[in-house]
Coordinates of C-alpha atoms in Angstrom, one line a residue:
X1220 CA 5.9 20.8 -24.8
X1221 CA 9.0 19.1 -23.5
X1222 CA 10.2 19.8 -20.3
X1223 CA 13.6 18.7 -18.8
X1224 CA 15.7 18.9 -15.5
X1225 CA 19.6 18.5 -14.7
X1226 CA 19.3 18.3 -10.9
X1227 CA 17.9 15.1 -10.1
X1228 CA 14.3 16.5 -9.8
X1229 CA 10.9 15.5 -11.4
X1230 CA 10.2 17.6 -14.9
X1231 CA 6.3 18.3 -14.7
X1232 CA 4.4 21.2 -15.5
X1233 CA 5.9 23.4 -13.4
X1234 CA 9.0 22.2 -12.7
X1235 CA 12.2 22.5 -15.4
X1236 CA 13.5 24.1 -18.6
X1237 CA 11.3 23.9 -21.5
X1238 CA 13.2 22.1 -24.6
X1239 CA 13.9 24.4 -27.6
X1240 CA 16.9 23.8 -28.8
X1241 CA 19.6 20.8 -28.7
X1242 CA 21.5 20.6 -25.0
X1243 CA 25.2 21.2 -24.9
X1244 CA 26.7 18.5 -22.2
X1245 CA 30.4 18.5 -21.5
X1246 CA 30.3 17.3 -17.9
X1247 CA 28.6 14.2 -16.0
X1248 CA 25.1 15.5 -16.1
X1249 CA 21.7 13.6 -15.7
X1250 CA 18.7 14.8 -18.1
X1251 CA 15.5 14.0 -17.1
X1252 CA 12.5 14.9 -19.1
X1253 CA 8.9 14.1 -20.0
X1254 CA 6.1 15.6 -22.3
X1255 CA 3.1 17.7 -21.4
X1256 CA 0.1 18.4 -23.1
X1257 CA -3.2 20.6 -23.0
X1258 CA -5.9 18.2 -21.6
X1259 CA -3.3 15.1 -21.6
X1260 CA -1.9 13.2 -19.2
X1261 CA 2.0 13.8 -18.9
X1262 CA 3.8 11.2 -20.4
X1263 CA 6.3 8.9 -18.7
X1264 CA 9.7 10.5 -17.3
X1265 CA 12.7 9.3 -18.9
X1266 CA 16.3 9.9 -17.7
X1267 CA 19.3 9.4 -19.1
X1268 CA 22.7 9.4 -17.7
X1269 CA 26.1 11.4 -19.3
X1270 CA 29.4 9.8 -17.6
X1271 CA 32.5 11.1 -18.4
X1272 CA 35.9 9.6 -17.8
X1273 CA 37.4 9.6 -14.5
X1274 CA 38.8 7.6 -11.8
X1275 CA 35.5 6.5 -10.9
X1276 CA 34.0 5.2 -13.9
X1277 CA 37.5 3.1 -14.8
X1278 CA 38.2 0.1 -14.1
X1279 CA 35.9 -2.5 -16.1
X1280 CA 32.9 -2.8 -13.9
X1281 CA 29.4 -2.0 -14.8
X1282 CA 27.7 1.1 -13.9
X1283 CA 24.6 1.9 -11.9
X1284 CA 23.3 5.6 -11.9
X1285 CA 20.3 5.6 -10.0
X1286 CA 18.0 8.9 -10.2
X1287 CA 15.9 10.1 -7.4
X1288 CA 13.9 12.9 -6.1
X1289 CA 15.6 14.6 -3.8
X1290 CA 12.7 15.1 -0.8
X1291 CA 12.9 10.9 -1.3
X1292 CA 16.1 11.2 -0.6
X1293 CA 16.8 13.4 2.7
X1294 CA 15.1 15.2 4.8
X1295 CA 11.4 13.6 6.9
X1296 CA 10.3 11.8 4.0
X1297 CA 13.8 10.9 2.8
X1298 CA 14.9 7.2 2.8
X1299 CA 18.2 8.3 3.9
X1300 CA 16.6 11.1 6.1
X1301 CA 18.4 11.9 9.7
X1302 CA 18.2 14.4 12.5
X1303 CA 18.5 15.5 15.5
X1304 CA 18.7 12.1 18.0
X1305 CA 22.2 10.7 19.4
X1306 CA 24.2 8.1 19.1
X1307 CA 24.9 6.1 22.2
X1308 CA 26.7 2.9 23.0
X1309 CA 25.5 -0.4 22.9
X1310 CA 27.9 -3.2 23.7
X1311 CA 30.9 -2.8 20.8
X1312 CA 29.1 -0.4 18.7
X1313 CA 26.9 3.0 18.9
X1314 CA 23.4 3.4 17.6
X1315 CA 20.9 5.9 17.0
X1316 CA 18.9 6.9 19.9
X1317 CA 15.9 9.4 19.7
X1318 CA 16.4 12.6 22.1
X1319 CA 12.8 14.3 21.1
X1320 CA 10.2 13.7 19.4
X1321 CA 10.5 15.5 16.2
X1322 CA 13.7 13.5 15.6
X1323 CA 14.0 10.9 13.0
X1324 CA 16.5 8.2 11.7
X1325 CA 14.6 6.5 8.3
X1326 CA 16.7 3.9 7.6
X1327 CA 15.9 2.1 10.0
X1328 CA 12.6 2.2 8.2
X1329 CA 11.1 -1.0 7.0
X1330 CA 8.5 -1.7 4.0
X1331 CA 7.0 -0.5 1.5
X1332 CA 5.7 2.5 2.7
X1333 CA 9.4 3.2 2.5
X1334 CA 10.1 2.5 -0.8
X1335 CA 10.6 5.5 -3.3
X1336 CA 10.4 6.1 -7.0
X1337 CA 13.5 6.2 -9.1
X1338 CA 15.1 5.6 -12.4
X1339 CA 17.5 3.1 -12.4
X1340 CA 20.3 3.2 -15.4
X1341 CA 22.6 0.2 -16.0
X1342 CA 25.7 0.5 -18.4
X1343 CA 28.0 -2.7 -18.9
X1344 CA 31.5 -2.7 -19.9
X1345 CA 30.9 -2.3 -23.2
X1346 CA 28.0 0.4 -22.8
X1347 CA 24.9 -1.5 -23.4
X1348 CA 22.2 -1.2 -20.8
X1349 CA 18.6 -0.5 -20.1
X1350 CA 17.1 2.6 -18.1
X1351 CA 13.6 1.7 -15.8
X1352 CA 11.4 3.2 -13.4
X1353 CA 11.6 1.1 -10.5
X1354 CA 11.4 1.7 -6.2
X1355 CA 13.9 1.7 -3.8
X1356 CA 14.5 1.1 -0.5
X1357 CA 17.4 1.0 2.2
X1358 CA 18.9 -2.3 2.3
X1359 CA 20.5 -4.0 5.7
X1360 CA 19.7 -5.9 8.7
X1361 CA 18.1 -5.1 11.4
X1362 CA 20.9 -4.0 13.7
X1363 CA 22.9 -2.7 10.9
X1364 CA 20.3 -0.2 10.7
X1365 CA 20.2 1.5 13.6
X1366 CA 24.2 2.1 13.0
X1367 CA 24.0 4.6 9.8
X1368 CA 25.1 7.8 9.7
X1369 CA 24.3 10.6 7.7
X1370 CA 28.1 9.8 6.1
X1371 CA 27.6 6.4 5.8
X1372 CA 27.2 3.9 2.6
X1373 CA 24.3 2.9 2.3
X1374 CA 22.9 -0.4 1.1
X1375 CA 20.2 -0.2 -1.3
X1376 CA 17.2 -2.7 -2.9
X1377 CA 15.7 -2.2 -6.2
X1378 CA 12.6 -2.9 -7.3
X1379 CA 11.2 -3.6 -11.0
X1380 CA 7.6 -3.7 -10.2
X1381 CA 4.8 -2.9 -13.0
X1382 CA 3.7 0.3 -10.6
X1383 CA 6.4 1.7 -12.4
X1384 CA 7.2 0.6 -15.6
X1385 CA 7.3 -2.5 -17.5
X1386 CA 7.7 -4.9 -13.9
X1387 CA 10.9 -6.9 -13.9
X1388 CA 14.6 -6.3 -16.4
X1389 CA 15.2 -8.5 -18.8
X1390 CA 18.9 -8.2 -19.6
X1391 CA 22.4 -9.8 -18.0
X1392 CA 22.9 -7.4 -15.2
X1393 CA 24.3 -10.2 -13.2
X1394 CA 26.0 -13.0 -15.4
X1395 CA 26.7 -15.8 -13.5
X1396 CA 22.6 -16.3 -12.6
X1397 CA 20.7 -18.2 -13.8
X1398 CA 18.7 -16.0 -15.9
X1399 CA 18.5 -12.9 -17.6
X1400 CA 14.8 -12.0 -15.9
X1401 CA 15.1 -10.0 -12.5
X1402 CA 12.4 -8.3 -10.1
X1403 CA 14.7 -7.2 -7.4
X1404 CA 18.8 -6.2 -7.0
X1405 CA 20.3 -5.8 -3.9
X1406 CA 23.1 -3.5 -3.8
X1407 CA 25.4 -4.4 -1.0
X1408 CA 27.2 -1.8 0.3
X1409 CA 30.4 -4.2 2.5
X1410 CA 29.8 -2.7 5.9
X1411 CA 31.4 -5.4 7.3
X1412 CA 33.9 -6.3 5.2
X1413 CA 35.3 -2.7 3.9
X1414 CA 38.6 -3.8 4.0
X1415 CA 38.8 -6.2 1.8
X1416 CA 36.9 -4.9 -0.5
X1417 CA 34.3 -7.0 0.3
X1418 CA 34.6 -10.1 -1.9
X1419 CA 33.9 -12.4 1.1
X1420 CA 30.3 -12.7 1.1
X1421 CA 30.4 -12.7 -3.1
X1422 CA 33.2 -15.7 -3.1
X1423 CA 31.2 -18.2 0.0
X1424 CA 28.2 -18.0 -2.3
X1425 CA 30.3 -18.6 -5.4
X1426 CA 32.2 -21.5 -3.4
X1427 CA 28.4 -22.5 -2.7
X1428 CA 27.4 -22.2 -6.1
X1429 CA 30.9 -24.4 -7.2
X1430 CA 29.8 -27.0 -4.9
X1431 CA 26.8 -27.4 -7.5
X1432 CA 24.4 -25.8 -5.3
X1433 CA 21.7 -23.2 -6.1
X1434 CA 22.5 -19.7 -4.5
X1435 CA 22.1 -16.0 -4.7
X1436 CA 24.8 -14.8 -7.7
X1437 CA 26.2 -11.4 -8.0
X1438 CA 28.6 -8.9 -9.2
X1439 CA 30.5 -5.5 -8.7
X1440 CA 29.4 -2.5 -10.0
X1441 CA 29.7 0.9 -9.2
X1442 CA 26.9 3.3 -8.6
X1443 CA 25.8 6.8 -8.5
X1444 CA 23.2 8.4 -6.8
X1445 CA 22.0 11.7 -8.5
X1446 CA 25.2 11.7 -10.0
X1447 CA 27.4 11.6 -7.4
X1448 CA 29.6 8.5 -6.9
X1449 CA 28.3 6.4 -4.0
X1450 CA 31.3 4.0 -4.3
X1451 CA 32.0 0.2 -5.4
X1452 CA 28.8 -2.3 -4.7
X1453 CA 28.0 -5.9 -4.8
X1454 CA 25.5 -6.3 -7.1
X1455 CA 23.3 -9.7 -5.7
X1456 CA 19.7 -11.8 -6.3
X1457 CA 18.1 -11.6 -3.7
X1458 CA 16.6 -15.1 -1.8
X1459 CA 13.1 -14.3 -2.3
X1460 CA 10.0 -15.9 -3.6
X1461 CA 10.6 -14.9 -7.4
X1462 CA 14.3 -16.0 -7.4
X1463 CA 13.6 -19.6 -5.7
X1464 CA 11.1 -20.2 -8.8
X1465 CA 13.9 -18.8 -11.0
X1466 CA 16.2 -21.7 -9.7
X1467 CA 14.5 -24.0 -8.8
X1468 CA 11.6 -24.3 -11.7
X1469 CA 8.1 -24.6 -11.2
X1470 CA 5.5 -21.6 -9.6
X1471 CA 4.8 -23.5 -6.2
X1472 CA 5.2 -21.3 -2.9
X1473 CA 8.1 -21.3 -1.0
X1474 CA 8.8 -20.8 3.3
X1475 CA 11.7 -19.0 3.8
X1476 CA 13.3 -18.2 7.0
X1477 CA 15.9 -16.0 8.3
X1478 CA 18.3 -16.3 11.6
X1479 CA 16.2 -16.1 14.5
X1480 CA 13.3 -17.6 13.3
X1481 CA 11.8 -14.7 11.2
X1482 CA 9.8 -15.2 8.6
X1483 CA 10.4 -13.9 5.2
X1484 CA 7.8 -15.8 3.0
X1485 CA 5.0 -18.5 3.8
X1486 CA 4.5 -20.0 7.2
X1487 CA 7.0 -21.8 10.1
X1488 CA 4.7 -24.9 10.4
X1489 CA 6.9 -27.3 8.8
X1490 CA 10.2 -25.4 10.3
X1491 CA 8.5 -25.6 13.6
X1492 CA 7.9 -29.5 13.1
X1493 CA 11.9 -30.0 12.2
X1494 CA 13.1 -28.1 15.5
X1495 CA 10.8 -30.1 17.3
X1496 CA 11.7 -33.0 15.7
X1497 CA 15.9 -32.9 16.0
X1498 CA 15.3 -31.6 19.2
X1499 CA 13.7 -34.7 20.7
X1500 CA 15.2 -37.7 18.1
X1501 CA 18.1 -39.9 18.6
X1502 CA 19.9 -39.9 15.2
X1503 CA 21.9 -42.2 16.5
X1504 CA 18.9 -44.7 15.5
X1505 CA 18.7 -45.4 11.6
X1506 CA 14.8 -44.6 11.6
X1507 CA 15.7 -40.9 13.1
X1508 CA 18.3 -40.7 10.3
X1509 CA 15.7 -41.3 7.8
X1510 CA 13.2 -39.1 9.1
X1511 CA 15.6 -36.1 9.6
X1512 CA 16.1 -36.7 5.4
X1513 CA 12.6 -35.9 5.3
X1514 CA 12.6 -32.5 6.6
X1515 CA 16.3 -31.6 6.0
X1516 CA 18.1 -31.9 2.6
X1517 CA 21.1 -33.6 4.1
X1518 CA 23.7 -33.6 1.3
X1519 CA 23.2 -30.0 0.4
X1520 CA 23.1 -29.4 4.5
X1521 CA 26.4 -30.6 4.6
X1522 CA 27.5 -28.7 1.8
X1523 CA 26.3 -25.6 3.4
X1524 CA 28.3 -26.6 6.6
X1525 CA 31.5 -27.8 4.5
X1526 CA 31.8 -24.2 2.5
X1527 CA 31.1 -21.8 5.7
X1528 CA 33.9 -24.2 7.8
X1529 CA 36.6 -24.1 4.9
X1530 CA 35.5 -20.1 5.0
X1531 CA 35.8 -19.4 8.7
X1532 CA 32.9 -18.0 8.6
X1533 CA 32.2 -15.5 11.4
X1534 CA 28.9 -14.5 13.3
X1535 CA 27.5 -18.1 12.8
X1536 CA 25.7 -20.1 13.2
X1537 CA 22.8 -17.9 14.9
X1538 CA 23.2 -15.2 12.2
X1539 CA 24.1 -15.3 8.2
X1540 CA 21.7 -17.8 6.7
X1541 CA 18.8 -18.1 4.7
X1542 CA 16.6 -21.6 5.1
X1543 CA 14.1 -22.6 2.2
X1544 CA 11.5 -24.8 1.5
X1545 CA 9.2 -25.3 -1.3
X1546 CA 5.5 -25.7 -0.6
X1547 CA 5.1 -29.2 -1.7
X1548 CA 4.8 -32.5 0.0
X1549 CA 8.0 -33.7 -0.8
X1550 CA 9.7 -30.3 0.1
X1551 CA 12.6 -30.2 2.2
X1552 CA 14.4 -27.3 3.9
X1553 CA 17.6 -26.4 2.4
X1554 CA 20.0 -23.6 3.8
X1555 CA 21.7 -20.9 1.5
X1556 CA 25.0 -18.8 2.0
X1557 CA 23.7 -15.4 2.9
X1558 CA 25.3 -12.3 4.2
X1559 CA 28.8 -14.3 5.0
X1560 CA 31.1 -10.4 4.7
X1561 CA 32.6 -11.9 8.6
X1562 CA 34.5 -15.2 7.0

C-alpha cells in the first residue's frame, strides 16, 4: 500500500491518501509518499516537488524546495516556533524578551537538538537536481537571533548526514567550489544587507577567492518552504571541518575560531600562544618578524586585510571573520572572509 500527502506532512500508516489511481496536478503542489507493508518496516519517504511558472520561479536561478513537518516547523517544538514574550529595546535594535514562563522564541535555539528532518529538493536552470533527506536548523549569529520575528526571513543550514539518507550531495549545487561533494549549505537569508540584494558578503569572498585564496563559495537560489516562496538566498559552504579538508587536501584536524574567541572546531592552544605572542613582541626586530610567520600566514593575512579595506568593510575588525588552522606542526592560522553583508 502506498500512501501519499499534499500538505507538507509525513505519509505513514495513518496519515494520507492511499494511492489508487494516477494524481492529476495542475498547481505547485508537493507529493510526498512512502510504502507500507503488513509486518514490514515502512519504506523511506520520498517527496517530490511540482513548480509551476510564475514570478517567483523566473529569473535563471536554481531552486530549493525544502519539505518539512509542520509541528518542526512552528509551534513549541517548531524551529521557527514563537510566542508570547516581548520585544524590548536594546541599544539600536529590539529583541525578544521572555514575559512568562510558558513563552518561547526557538530560534534562538542552538544544536542539534534543534535540528529537524526534511527533504531537501534542488532544481538547476536547466531542471536537473537531486532530492535528500537531510536536517535542518536555523541559521544566524548570535545576536541576530534574538531579533527574529514570526515575519521574519529566516536563515537556514542543511544537513546531509547518513541519519538520513545517503550522508553528503554529490552534484554542482554550488559551481564555483571546489568540489561537487557537500555535507552542509547554508542558506543566507541578507538580513543585513536587504537592500542591495545582498551580493556583498557573496562578492568580498569572491574578491577573496580572485586574490587566489581559499574561501567559502556560493550562489543564489531561491527557496521554498512547504511550498511557499521564502524568497531569494545565498546559497554558501560553510567554514567547517569537512570543507577545510575539501580545500585544503589531506584529513588532518583543523582549529577554527570565530570573533570573540569562540571556538568552532579543535582547541585555542595555539591561538592562545599567537595573542600572547604579538601581544608582547617587537616586530620591529627581524627575529619577531620571523616568528610571527610562524603562527600567522602573513601574505594571505594581508590579503585578508587588502580585500575587506578596498570593501569598506563594516562591523570589523571584532566581528565578521573566521580564523583557521590545520592541526599539524607546520600549521599556521589563516583568516577567511565570513559574514562581510556591512561592506
Amino acid at each position: 500500500m502506498i500512501r501519499f500527502t499534499i500538505d507538507g506532512s509525513d505519509p505513514s500508516e495513518e496519515n494520507g491518501a492511499v494511492y489508487t489511481q494516477p494524481l492529476l496536478i495542475d498547481q505547485s503542489t508537493i507529493v510526498r509518499a512512502a510504502a507500507f507493508r503488513s509486518k514490514a518496516l515502512p519504506s523511506i519517504i520520498r517527496s517530490e516537488t511540482f513548480l509551476f511558472s510564475g514570478a517567483a520561479v523566473r529569473g535563471n536561478l536554481p531552486v530549493f524546495s525544502l519539505t518539512i513537518d509542520e509541528s518542526n516547523i512552528f509551534g513549541p517544538t517548531g524551529i521557527l516556533g514563537i510566542s508570547g514574550g516581548e520585544y524590548i529595546p536594546l541599544g539600536t535594535v529590539t529583541v525578544w524578551s521572555a514575559l512568562d514562563p510558558e513563552d518561547y522564541h526557538n530560534p534562538t535555539k542552538r544544536g542539534i537538538q534543534w535540528e529537524r528532518p526534511v527533504s531537501i529538493e534542488y532544481f538547476d536552470q536547466s531542471g536537473d537536481g537531486f532530492q535528500m533527506d537531510g536536517g535542518i536548523r536555523v541559521h544566524g549569529s548570535v545576536s541576530a537571533r534574538p531579533k527574529l520575528r514570526v515575519d521574519s526571513k529566516f536563515g537556514y543550514r542543511l544537513y546531509f548526514r547518513s541519519d538520513y539518507d545517503e550522508g553528503g550531495v554529490d552534484f554542482p549545487v554550488i559551481e564555483e567550489a571546489d568540489g561537487n561533494s557537500f555535507d552542509r549549505i547554508v542558506l543566507r537569508s541578507g538580513h543585513n544587507d536587504a537592500e542591495n540584494p545582498f551580493i556583498s558578503d557573496e562578492l568580498m569572498r569572491r574578491l577573496s577567492a580572485s586574490m587566489g585564496r581559499l574561501t567559502s563559495r556560493g550562489g543564489f537560489s531561491h527557496v521554498f518552504l512547504n511550498g511557499d516562496y521564502s524568497g531569494y538566498f545565498n546559497h554558501t559552504e560553510r567554514i567547517e571541518l569537512a570543507a577545510l579538508q575539501t580545500w585544503f587536501g589531506g584529513s588532518n584536524k583543523w582549529d577554527i575560531i570565530k570573533p570573540f574567541g569562540n571556538l568552532s572546531e579543535g582547541d585555542k592552544d595555539e591561538w592562545n600562544e599567537m595573542l600572547s605572542f604579538f601581544s608582547a613582541a617587537d616586530l620591529a626586530l627581524p627575529a619577531n618578524f620571523i616568528e610571527a610567520s610562524r603562527h600567522l600566514d602573513l601574505a594571505a593575512f594581508v590579503d585578508y586585510l587588502l580585500v575587506n579595506i578596498y570593501g569598506d568593510t563594516g562591523d570589523w575588525v571584532q566581528s565578521n571573520w573566521r580564523a583557521v588552522r590545520e592541526e599539524t606542526e607546520n600549521g599556521k592560522f589563516r583568516f577567511l572572509v565570513w559574514d562581510a553583508e556591512f561592506s
